[in-house]
Coordinates of C-alpha atoms and ligand atoms in Angstrom, one line a residue:
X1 CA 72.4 3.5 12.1
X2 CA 70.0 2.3 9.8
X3 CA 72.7 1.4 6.8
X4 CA 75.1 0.0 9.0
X5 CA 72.7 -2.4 10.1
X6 CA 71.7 -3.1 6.9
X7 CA 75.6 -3.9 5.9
X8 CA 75.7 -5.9 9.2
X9 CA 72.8 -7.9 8.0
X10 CA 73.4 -8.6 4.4
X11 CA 71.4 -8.3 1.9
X12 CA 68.8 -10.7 2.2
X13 CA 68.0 -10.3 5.9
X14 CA 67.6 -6.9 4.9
X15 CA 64.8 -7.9 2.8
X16 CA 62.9 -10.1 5.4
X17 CA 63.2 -7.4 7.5
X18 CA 61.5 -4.8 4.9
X19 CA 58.0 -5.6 6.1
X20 CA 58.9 -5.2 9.9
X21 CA 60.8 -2.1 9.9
X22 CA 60.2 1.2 9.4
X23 CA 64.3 2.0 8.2
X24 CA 65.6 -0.6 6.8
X25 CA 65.1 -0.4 2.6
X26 CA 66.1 -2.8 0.1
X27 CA 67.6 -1.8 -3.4
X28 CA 65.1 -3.6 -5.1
X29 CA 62.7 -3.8 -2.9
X30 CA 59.6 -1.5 -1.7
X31 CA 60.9 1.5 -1.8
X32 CA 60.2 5.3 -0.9
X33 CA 61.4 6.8 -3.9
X34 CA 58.8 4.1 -5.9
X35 CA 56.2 5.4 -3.7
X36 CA 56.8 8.8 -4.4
X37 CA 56.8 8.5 -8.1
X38 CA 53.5 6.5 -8.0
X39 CA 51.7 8.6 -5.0
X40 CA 49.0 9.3 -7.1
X41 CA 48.2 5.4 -8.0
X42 CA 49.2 4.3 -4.5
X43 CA 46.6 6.5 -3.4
X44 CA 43.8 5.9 -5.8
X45 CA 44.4 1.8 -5.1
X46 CA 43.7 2.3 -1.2
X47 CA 40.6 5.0 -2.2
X48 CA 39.4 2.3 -5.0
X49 CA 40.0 -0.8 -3.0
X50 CA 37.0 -3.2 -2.2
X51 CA 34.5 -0.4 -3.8
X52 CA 33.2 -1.2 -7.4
X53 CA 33.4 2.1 -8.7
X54 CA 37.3 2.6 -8.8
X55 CA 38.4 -1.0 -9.1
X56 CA 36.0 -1.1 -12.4
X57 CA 37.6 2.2 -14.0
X58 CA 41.2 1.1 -12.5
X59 CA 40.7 -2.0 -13.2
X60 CA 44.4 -3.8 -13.2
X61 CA 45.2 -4.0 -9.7
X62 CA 48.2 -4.1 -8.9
X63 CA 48.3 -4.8 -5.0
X64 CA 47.5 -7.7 -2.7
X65 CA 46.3 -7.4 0.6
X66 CA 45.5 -9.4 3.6
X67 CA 42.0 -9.3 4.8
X68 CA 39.3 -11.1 6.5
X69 CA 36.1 -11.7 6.4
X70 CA 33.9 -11.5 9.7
X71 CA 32.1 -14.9 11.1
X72 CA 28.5 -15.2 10.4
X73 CA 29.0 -12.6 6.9
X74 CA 26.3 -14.2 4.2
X75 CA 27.7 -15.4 1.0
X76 CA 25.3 -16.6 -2.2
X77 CA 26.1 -19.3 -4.6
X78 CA 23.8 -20.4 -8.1
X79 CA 24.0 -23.7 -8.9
X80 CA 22.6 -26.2 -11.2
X81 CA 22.1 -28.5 -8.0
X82 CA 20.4 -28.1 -4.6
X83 CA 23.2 -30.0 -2.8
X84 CA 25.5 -28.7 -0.5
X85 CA 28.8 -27.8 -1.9
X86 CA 32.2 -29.1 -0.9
X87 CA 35.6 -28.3 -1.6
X88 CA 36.8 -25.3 -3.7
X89 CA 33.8 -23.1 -5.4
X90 CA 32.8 -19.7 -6.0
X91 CA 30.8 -17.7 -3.8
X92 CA 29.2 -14.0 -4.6
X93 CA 29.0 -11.1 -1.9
X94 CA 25.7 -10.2 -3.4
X95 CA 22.4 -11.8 -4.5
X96 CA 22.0 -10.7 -7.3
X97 CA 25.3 -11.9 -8.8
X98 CA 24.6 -15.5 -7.4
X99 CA 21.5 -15.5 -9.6
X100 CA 22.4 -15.6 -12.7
X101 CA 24.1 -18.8 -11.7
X102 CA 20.8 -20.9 -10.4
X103 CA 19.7 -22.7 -13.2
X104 CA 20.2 -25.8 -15.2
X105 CA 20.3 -25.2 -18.5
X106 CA 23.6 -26.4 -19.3
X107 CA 23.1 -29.7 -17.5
X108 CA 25.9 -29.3 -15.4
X109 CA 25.2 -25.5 -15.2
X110 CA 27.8 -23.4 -14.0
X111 CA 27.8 -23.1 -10.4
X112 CA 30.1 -20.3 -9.9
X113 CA 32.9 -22.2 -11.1
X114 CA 35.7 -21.7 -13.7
X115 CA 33.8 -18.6 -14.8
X116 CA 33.0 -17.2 -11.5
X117 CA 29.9 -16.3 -9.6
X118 CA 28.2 -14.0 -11.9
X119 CA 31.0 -14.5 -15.1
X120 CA 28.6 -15.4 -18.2
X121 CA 28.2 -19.3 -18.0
X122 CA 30.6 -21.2 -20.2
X123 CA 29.3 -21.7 -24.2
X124 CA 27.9 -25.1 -25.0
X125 CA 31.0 -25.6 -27.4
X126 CA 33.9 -24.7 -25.0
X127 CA 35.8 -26.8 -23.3
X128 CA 35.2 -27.0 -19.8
X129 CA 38.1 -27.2 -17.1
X130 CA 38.5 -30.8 -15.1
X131 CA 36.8 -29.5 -12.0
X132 CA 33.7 -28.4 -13.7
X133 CA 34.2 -32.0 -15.2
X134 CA 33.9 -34.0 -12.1
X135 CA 30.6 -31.8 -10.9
X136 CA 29.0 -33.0 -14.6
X137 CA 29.0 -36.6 -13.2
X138 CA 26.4 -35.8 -10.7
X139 CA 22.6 -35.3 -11.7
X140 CA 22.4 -32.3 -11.6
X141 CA 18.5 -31.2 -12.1
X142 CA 17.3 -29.0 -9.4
X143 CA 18.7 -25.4 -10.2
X144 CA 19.0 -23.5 -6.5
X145 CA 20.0 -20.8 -5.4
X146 CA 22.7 -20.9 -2.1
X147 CA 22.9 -19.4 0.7
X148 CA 26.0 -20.1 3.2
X149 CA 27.6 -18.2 5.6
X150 CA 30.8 -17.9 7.5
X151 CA 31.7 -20.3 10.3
X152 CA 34.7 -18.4 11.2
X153 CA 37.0 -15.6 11.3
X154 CA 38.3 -16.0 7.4
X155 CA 41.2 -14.8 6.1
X156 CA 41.5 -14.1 2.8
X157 CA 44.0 -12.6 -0.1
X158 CA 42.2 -9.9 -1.6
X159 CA 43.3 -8.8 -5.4
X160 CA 42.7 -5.5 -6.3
X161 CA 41.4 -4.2 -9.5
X162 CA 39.0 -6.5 -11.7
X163 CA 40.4 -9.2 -11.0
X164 CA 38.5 -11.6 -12.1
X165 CA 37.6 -10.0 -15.1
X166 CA 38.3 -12.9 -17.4
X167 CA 39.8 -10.6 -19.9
X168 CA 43.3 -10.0 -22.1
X169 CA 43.7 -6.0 -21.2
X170 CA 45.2 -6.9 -18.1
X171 CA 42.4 -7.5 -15.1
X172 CA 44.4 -11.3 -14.5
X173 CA 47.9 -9.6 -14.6
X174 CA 48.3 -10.5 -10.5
X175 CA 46.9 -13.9 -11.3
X176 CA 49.2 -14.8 -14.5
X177 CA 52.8 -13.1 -13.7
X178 CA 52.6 -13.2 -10.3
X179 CA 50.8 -16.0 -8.1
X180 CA 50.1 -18.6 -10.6
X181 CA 53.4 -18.4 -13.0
X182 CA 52.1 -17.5 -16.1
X183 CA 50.3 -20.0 -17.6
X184 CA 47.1 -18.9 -19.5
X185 CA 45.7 -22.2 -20.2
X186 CA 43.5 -24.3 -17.8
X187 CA 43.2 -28.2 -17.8
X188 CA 42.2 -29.8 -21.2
X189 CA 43.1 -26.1 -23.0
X190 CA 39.9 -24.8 -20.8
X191 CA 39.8 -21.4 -19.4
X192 CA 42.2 -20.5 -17.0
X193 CA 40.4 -19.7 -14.5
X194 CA 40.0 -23.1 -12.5
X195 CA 43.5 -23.3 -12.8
X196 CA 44.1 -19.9 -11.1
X197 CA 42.2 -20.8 -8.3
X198 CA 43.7 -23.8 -7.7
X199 CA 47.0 -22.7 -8.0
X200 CA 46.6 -20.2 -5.2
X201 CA 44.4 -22.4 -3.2
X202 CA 47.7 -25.1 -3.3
X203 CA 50.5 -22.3 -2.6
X204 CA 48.5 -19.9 0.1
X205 CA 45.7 -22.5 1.4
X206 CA 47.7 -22.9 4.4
X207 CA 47.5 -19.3 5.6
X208 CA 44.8 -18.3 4.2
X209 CA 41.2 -19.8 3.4
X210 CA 40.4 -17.7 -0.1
X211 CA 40.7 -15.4 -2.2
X212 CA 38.2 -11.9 -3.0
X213 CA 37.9 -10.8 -6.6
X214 CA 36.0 -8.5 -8.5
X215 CA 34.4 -9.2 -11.7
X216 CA 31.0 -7.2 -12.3
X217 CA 30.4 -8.0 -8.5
X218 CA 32.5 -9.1 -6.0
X219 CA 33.3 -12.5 -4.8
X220 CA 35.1 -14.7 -2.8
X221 CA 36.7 -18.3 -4.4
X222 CA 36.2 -20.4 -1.1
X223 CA 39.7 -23.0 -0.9
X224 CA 37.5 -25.5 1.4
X225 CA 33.7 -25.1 1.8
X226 CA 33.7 -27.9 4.4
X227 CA 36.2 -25.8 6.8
X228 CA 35.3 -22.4 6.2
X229 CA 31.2 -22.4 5.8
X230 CA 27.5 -23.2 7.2
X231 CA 25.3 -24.7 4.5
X232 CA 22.1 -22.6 5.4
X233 CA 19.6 -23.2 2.1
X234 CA 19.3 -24.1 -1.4
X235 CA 16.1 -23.3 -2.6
X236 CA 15.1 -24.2 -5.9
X237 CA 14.5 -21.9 -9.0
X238 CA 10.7 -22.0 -10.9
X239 CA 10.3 -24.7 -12.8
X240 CA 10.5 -23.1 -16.3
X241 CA 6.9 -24.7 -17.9
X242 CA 4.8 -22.6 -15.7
X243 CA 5.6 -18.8 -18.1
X244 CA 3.9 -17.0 -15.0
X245 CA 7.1 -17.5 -12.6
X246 CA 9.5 -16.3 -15.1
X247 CA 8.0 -12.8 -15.9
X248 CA 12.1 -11.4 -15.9
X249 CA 12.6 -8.4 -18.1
X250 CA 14.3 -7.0 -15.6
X251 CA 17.0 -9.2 -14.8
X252 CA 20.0 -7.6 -16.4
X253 CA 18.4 -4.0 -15.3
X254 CA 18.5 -4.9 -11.4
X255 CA 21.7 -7.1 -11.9
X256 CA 23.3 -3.5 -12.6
X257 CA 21.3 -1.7 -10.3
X258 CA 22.5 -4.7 -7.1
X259 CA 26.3 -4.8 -8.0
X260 CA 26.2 -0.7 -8.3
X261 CA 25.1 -0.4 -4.4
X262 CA 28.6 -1.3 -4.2
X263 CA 30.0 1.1 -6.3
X264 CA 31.4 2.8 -3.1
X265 CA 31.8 0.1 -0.7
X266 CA 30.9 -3.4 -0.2
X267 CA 28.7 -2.4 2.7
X268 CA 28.7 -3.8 6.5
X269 CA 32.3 -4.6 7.0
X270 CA 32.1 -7.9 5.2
X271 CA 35.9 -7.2 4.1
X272 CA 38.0 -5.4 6.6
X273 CA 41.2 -5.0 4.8
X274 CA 44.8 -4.9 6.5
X275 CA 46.0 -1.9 4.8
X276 CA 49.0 -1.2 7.3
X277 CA 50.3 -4.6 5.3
X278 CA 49.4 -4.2 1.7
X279 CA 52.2 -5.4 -0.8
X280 CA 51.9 -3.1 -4.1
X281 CA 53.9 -3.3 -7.3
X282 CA 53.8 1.0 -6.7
X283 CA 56.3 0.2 -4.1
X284 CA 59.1 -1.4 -6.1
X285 CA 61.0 -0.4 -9.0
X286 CA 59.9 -2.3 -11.6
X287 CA 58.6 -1.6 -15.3
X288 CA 54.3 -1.4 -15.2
X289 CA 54.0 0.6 -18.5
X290 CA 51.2 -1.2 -20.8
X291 CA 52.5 -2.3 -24.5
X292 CA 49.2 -1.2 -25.6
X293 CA 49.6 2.5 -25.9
X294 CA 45.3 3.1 -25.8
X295 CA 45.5 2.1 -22.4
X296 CA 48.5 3.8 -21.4
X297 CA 46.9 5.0 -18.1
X298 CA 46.6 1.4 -17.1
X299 CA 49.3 -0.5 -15.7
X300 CA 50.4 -3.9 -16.4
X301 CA 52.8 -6.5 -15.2
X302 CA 54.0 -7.9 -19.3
X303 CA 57.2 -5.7 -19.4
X304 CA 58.0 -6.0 -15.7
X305 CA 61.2 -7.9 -14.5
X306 CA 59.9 -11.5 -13.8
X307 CA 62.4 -12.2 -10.7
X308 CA 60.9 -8.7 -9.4
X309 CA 57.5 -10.7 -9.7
X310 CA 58.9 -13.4 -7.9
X311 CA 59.9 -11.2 -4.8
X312 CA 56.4 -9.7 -5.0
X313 CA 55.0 -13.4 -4.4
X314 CA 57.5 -14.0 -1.8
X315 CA 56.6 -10.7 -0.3
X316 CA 52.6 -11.7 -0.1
X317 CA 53.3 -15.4 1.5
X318 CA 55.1 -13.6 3.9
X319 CA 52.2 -11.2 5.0
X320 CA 50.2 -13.8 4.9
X321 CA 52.4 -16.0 7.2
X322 CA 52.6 -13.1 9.8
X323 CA 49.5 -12.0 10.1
X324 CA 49.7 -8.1 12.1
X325 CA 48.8 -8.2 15.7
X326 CA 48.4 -4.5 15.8
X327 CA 45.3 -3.2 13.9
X328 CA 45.8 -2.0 10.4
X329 CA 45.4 2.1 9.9
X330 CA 42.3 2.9 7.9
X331 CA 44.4 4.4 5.0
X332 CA 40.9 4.3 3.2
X333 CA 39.4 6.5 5.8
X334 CA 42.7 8.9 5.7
X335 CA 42.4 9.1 2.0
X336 CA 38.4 9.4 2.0
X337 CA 39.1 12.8 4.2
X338 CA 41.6 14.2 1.6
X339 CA 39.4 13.2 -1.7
X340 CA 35.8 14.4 0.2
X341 CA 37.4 18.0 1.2
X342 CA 39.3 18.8 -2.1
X343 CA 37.2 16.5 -4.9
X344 CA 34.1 18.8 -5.8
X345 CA 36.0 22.2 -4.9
X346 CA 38.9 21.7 -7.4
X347 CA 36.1 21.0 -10.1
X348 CA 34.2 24.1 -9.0
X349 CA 37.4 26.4 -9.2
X350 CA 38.2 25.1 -13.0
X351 CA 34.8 26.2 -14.0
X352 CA 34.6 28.5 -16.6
X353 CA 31.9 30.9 -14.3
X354 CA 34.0 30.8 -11.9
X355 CA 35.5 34.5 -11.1
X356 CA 38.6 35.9 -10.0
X357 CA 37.1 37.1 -6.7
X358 CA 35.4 33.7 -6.2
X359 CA 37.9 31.6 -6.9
X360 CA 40.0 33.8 -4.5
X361 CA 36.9 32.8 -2.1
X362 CA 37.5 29.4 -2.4
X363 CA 41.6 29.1 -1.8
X364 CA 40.7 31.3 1.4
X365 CA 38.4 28.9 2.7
X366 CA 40.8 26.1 2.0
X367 CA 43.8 27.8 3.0
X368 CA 43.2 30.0 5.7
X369 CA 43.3 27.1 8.1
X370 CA 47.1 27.0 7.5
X371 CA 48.0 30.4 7.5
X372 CA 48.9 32.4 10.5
X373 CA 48.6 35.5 9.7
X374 CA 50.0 38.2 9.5
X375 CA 52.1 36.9 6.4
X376 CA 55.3 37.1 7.2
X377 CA 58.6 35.5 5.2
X378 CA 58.3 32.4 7.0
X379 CA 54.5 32.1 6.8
X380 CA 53.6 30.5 3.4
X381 CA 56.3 27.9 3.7
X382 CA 55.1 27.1 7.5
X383 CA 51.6 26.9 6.0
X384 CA 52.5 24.8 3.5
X385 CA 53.7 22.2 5.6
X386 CA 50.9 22.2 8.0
X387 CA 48.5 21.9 4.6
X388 CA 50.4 19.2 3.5
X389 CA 50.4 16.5 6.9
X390 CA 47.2 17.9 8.0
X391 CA 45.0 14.3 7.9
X392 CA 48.1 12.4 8.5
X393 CA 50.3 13.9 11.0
X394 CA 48.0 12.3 13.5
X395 CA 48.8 8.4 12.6
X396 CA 50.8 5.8 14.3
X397 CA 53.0 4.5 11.7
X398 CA 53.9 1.3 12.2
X399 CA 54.8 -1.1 9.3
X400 CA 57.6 -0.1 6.4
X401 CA 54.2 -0.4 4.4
X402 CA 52.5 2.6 6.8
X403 CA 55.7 4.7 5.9
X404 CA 55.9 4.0 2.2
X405 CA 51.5 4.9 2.4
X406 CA 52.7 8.0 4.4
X407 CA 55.1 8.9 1.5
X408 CA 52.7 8.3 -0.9
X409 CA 49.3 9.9 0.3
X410 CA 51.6 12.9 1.9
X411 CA 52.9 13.5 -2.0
X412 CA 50.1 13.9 -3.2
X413 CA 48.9 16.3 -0.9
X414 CA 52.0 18.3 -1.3
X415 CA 51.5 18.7 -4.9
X416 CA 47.7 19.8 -3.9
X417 CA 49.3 22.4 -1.3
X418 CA 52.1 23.7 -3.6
X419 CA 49.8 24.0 -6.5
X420 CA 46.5 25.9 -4.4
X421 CA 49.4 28.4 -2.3
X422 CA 50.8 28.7 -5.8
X423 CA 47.5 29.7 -7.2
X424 CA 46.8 31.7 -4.6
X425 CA 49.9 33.9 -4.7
X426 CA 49.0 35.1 -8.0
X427 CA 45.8 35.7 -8.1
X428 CA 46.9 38.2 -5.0
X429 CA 49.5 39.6 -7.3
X430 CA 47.3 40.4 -10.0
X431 CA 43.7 40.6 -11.7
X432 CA 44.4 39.9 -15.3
X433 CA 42.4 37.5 -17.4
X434 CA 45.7 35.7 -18.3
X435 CA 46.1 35.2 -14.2
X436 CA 43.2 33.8 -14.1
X437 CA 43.6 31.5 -16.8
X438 CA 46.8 30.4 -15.7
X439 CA 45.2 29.4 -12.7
X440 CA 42.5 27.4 -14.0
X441 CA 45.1 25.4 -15.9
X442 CA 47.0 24.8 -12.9
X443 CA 44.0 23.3 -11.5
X444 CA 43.5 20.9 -14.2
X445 CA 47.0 19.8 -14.1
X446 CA 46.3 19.1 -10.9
X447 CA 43.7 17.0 -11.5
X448 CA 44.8 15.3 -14.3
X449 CA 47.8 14.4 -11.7
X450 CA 45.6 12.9 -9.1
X451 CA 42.8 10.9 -11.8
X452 CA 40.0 10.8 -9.2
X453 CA 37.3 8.1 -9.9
X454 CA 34.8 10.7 -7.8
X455 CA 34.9 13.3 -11.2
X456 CA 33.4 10.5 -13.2
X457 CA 30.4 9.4 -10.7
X458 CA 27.0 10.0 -12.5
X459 CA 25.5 11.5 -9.6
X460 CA 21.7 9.9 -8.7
X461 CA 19.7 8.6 -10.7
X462 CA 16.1 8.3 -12.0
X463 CA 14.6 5.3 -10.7
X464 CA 14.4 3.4 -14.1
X465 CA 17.9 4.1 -14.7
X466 CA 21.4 3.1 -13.4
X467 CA 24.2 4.3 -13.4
X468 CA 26.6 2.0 -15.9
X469 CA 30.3 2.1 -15.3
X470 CA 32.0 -0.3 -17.6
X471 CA 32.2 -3.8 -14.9
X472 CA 33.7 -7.0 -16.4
X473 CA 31.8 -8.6 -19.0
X474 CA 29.0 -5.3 -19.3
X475 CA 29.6 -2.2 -20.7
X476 CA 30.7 -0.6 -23.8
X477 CA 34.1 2.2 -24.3
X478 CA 31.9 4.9 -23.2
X479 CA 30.7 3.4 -19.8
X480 CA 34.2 3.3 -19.3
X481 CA 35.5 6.4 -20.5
X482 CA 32.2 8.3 -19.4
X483 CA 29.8 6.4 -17.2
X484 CA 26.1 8.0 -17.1
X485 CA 22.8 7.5 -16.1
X486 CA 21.1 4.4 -18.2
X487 CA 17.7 3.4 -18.7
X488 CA 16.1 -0.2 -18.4
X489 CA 15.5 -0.9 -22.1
X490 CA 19.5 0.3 -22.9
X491 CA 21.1 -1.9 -19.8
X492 CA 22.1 -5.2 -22.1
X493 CA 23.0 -3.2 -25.1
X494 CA 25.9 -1.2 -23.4
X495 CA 28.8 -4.1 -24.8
X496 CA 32.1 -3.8 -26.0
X497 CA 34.4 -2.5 -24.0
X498 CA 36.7 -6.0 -22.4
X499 CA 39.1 -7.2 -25.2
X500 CA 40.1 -11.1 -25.0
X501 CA 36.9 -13.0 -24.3
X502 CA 33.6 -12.1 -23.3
X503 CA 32.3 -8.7 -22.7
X504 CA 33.8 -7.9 -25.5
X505 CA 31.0 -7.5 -27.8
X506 CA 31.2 -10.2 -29.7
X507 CA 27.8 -11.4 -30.8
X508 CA 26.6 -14.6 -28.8
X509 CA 28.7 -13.5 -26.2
X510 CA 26.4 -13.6 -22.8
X511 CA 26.7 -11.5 -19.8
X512 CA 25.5 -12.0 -16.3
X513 CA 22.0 -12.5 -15.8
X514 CA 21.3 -13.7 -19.3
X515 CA 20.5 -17.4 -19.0
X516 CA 17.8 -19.3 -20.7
X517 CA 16.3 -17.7 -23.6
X518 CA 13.6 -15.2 -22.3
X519 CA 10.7 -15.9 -24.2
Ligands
NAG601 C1 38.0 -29.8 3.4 O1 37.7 -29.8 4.8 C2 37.2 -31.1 5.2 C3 36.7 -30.8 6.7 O2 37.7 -30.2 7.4 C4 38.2 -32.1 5.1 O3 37.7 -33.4 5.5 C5 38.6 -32.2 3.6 O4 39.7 -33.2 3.5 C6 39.1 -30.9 3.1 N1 39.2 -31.0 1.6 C7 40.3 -30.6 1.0 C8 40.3 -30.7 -0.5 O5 41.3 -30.1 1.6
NAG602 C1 59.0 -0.9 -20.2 O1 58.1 -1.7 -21.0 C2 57.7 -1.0 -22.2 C3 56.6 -1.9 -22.8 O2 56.9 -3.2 -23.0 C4 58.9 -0.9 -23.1 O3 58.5 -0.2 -24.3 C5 59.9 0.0 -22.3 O4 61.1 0.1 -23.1 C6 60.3 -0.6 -21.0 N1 61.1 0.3 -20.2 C7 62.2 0.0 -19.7 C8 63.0 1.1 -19.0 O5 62.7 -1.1 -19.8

């Protein structure tokens, strides 16, 4: 039934149809066999998506989704002036981030713009794009810090990932192949971010009112302030000749310690994500491997087919056109129930302590749920299968996105069923070291397989510490490859890690919440 139609259709019906319907599969489209192959990314995007900690270690998304943000939500915005702001600007989720942004001492001071909300304001010596251009006309002289918040409903795009990490690894890959044709170069040779905005503010600002990014801190570049936002204060930073208002040691310290509240969700529903329409570069059969072979486990869009690209933009004005009526499953939730039951307990088998009879304990206690005993020839397989839907046998699929997630997240728990059944069965048939071994290594397999951001949290703690992952421009190669536990005095020194601009540890390179010199 489903290919005839498809023949009956043609081709490209068939492909305005993908999004609507649960059969119908293009060639070169979002397929299931693309999902299947990349389950284990297509699930770490929805588990990682607007939550700091993932998107910082994955950070080149590679998915767009549809999402709004609630009327009355509270937005922040630094800026050299105490004005209200018009038009397009930047505005930051949290306080913190908007912060760094209050002050004047670049004259026209960066108010978010080309560099983002908390981005390190531009260098005295670059260029600066044409927006940030026309602000510099005003007189700007009373540094304040904003405070708007929604007057509506807002709709937004949301891009996965770092995305506005203004580096070259890879964090702007959905911005320069994909939305804003490739071109790295803003206005007057500038940085490119003005332009991106733009860009997307001219082809999606009629279905949708701005876009969410994530730098260190999240963000949201606002198409129309007039349409979309209530002015509520500017209030105005110390005056910097009286030394006893700017006691701040400890701005870089709590600008870690605010973004990394979010490390696992932005809090308060302030982005409620359409998930059930998500459009993902895992879906289609394209080319995502990164030339640079360090960062092989990140994927990139350089080597991908550009008129592939092109059908990904297509696909995203679409979803945006026709917004769902039905509410959007909480993959996030689904995914959230599979990482919390399996994360800690597939660490805790691996462990060197950890004995034949105990790690027997622990596949019991996972498994037995499945198993109807007694075992029979029909038992394991039976078990199996109820393993491997249980969490997701229960949704309502109804998007061709819902049944390419269901391929994707019920992979991956296929391959953790086969592998702990697997595990199981031998340890039953025999005691040896060797078995037990064996076992272990199938374990971290496994692991490597799924690359959970949970194994790399750095648990709580002290209270003059935070935890540092690597966030666009802070951090050095080992926040990223092992985040941990920093203290106050080591916060700005962790540099290094973002290639093509700053963050990257250049020296005189700034990062958020350095501004004017502290003493
Ligand atoms: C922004 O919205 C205001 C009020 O709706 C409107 O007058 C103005 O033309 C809009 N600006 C742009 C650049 O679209
Ligand atoms: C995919 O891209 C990589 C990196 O540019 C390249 O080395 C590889 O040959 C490409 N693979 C295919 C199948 O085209």
């Amino acid at each position: 039934m489903a290919s005839r139609l498809a023949i009956l259709l043609g081709a490209s019906t068939v492909l305005a149809l993908a999004s609507q319907s649960p059969i119908i599969e293009s060639q070169n489209g979002p397929n299931e066999e693309s999902a299947r192959q990349r389950a284990p990314q297509i699930f770490n995007a929805l588990h990682s998506s607007v939550r700091q900690w993932g998107s910082s270690l994955y950070h080149n998304g590679m998915s767009f989704l549809p999402a709004t943000i609630p009327a009355n939500t509270d937005f922040y915005h630094g800026n050299p002036d105490n004005k209200p702001v018009t038009g397009m600007e930047w505005l930051a989720f949290e306080i913190e981030h908007a912060e760094g942004f209050a002050r004047g001492r670049f004259g026209r001071g960066p108010g978010g713009g080309p560099h983002g909300p908390g981005g390190p304001p531009p260098k005295d010596e670059e260029p600066l794009s044409e927006l940030r251009r026309r602000d510099e006309v005003t007189e700007a002289t009373t540094p304040a810090l904003h405070h708007y918040r929604t007057a509506h409903d807002m709709r937004v795009l949301y891009l996965d990932g770092m995305s506005a990490g203004k580096t070259t690894m890879g964090t702007l890959d959905q911005q320069e192949f994909v939305l804003c044709d490739g071109d790295r170069t803003g206005p007057g040779g500038g940085p490119p971010d003005a332009k991106f905005a733009a860009d997307m503010c001219r082809d999606f600002g009629h279905v949708i009112e701005g876009v969410v990014r994530m730098e260190a801190g999240f963000e949201v570049i606002a198409c129309n302030f007039s349409t979309s936002l209530h002015f509520i204060s500017a209030t105005a930073r110390p005056p910097s000749d009286v030394p006893e208002y700017n006691h701040n040691q400890l701005r870089e310290f709590e600008f870690v310690r605010g973004i990394g509240q979010r490390y696992h969700g932005i809090a308060a529903g302030r982005v409620q994500v359409d998930y059930s329409n998500i459009v993902s570069a895992f879906f289609y059969d394209m080319n995502l491997t990164n030339p640079d072979p360090a960062h092989a486990s990140l994927p990139r869009f350089s080597s991908s087919d550009p008129k592939i690209l092109k059908d990904i933009k297509s696909a995203v004005l679409s979803v945006l056109s026709n917004p769902s009526s039905t509410p959007s499953i909480d993959w996030q939730g689904v995914v959230d129930l599979i990482v919390t039951r399996y994360s800690d307990r597939l660490q805790f088998m691996a462990l060197p302590s950890t004995t034949h009879s105990i790690l027997l304990s622990e596949l019991n206690f996972l498994l037995n749920l499945f198993i109807d005993y007694p075992i029979t020839d029909s038992t394991i397989p039976t078990a199996i299968s109820r393993c491997t839907t249980s969490y997701i046998s229960g949704l309502s699929l109804s998007t061709h996105t819902d049944h390419l997630l269901y391929t994707a997240v019920s992979t991956v728990k296929s391959t953790i069923c086969h592998t702990l059944f697997s595990i199981r069965s031998s340890l039953l048939d025999s005691n040896t070291f060797n078995t037990l071994k064996s076992a272990k290594d199938q374990i971290n397999s496994l692991t490597k397989y799924l690359g959970w951001t949970t194994w790399l949290e750095c648990g709580k703690c002290a209270y003059d510490e935070v935890c540092m992952v690597a966030m666009w421009p802070l951090g050095g190669v080992k926040e990223h490859e092992h985040p941990s536990c920093v203290s106050r005095e080591d916060v700005s020194s962790k540099t290094g890690y973002w290639e093509g601009g700053p963050g990257g540890g250049r020296p005189g390179s700034r990062r958020p919440g350095e501004g004017r010199d502290e003493r």
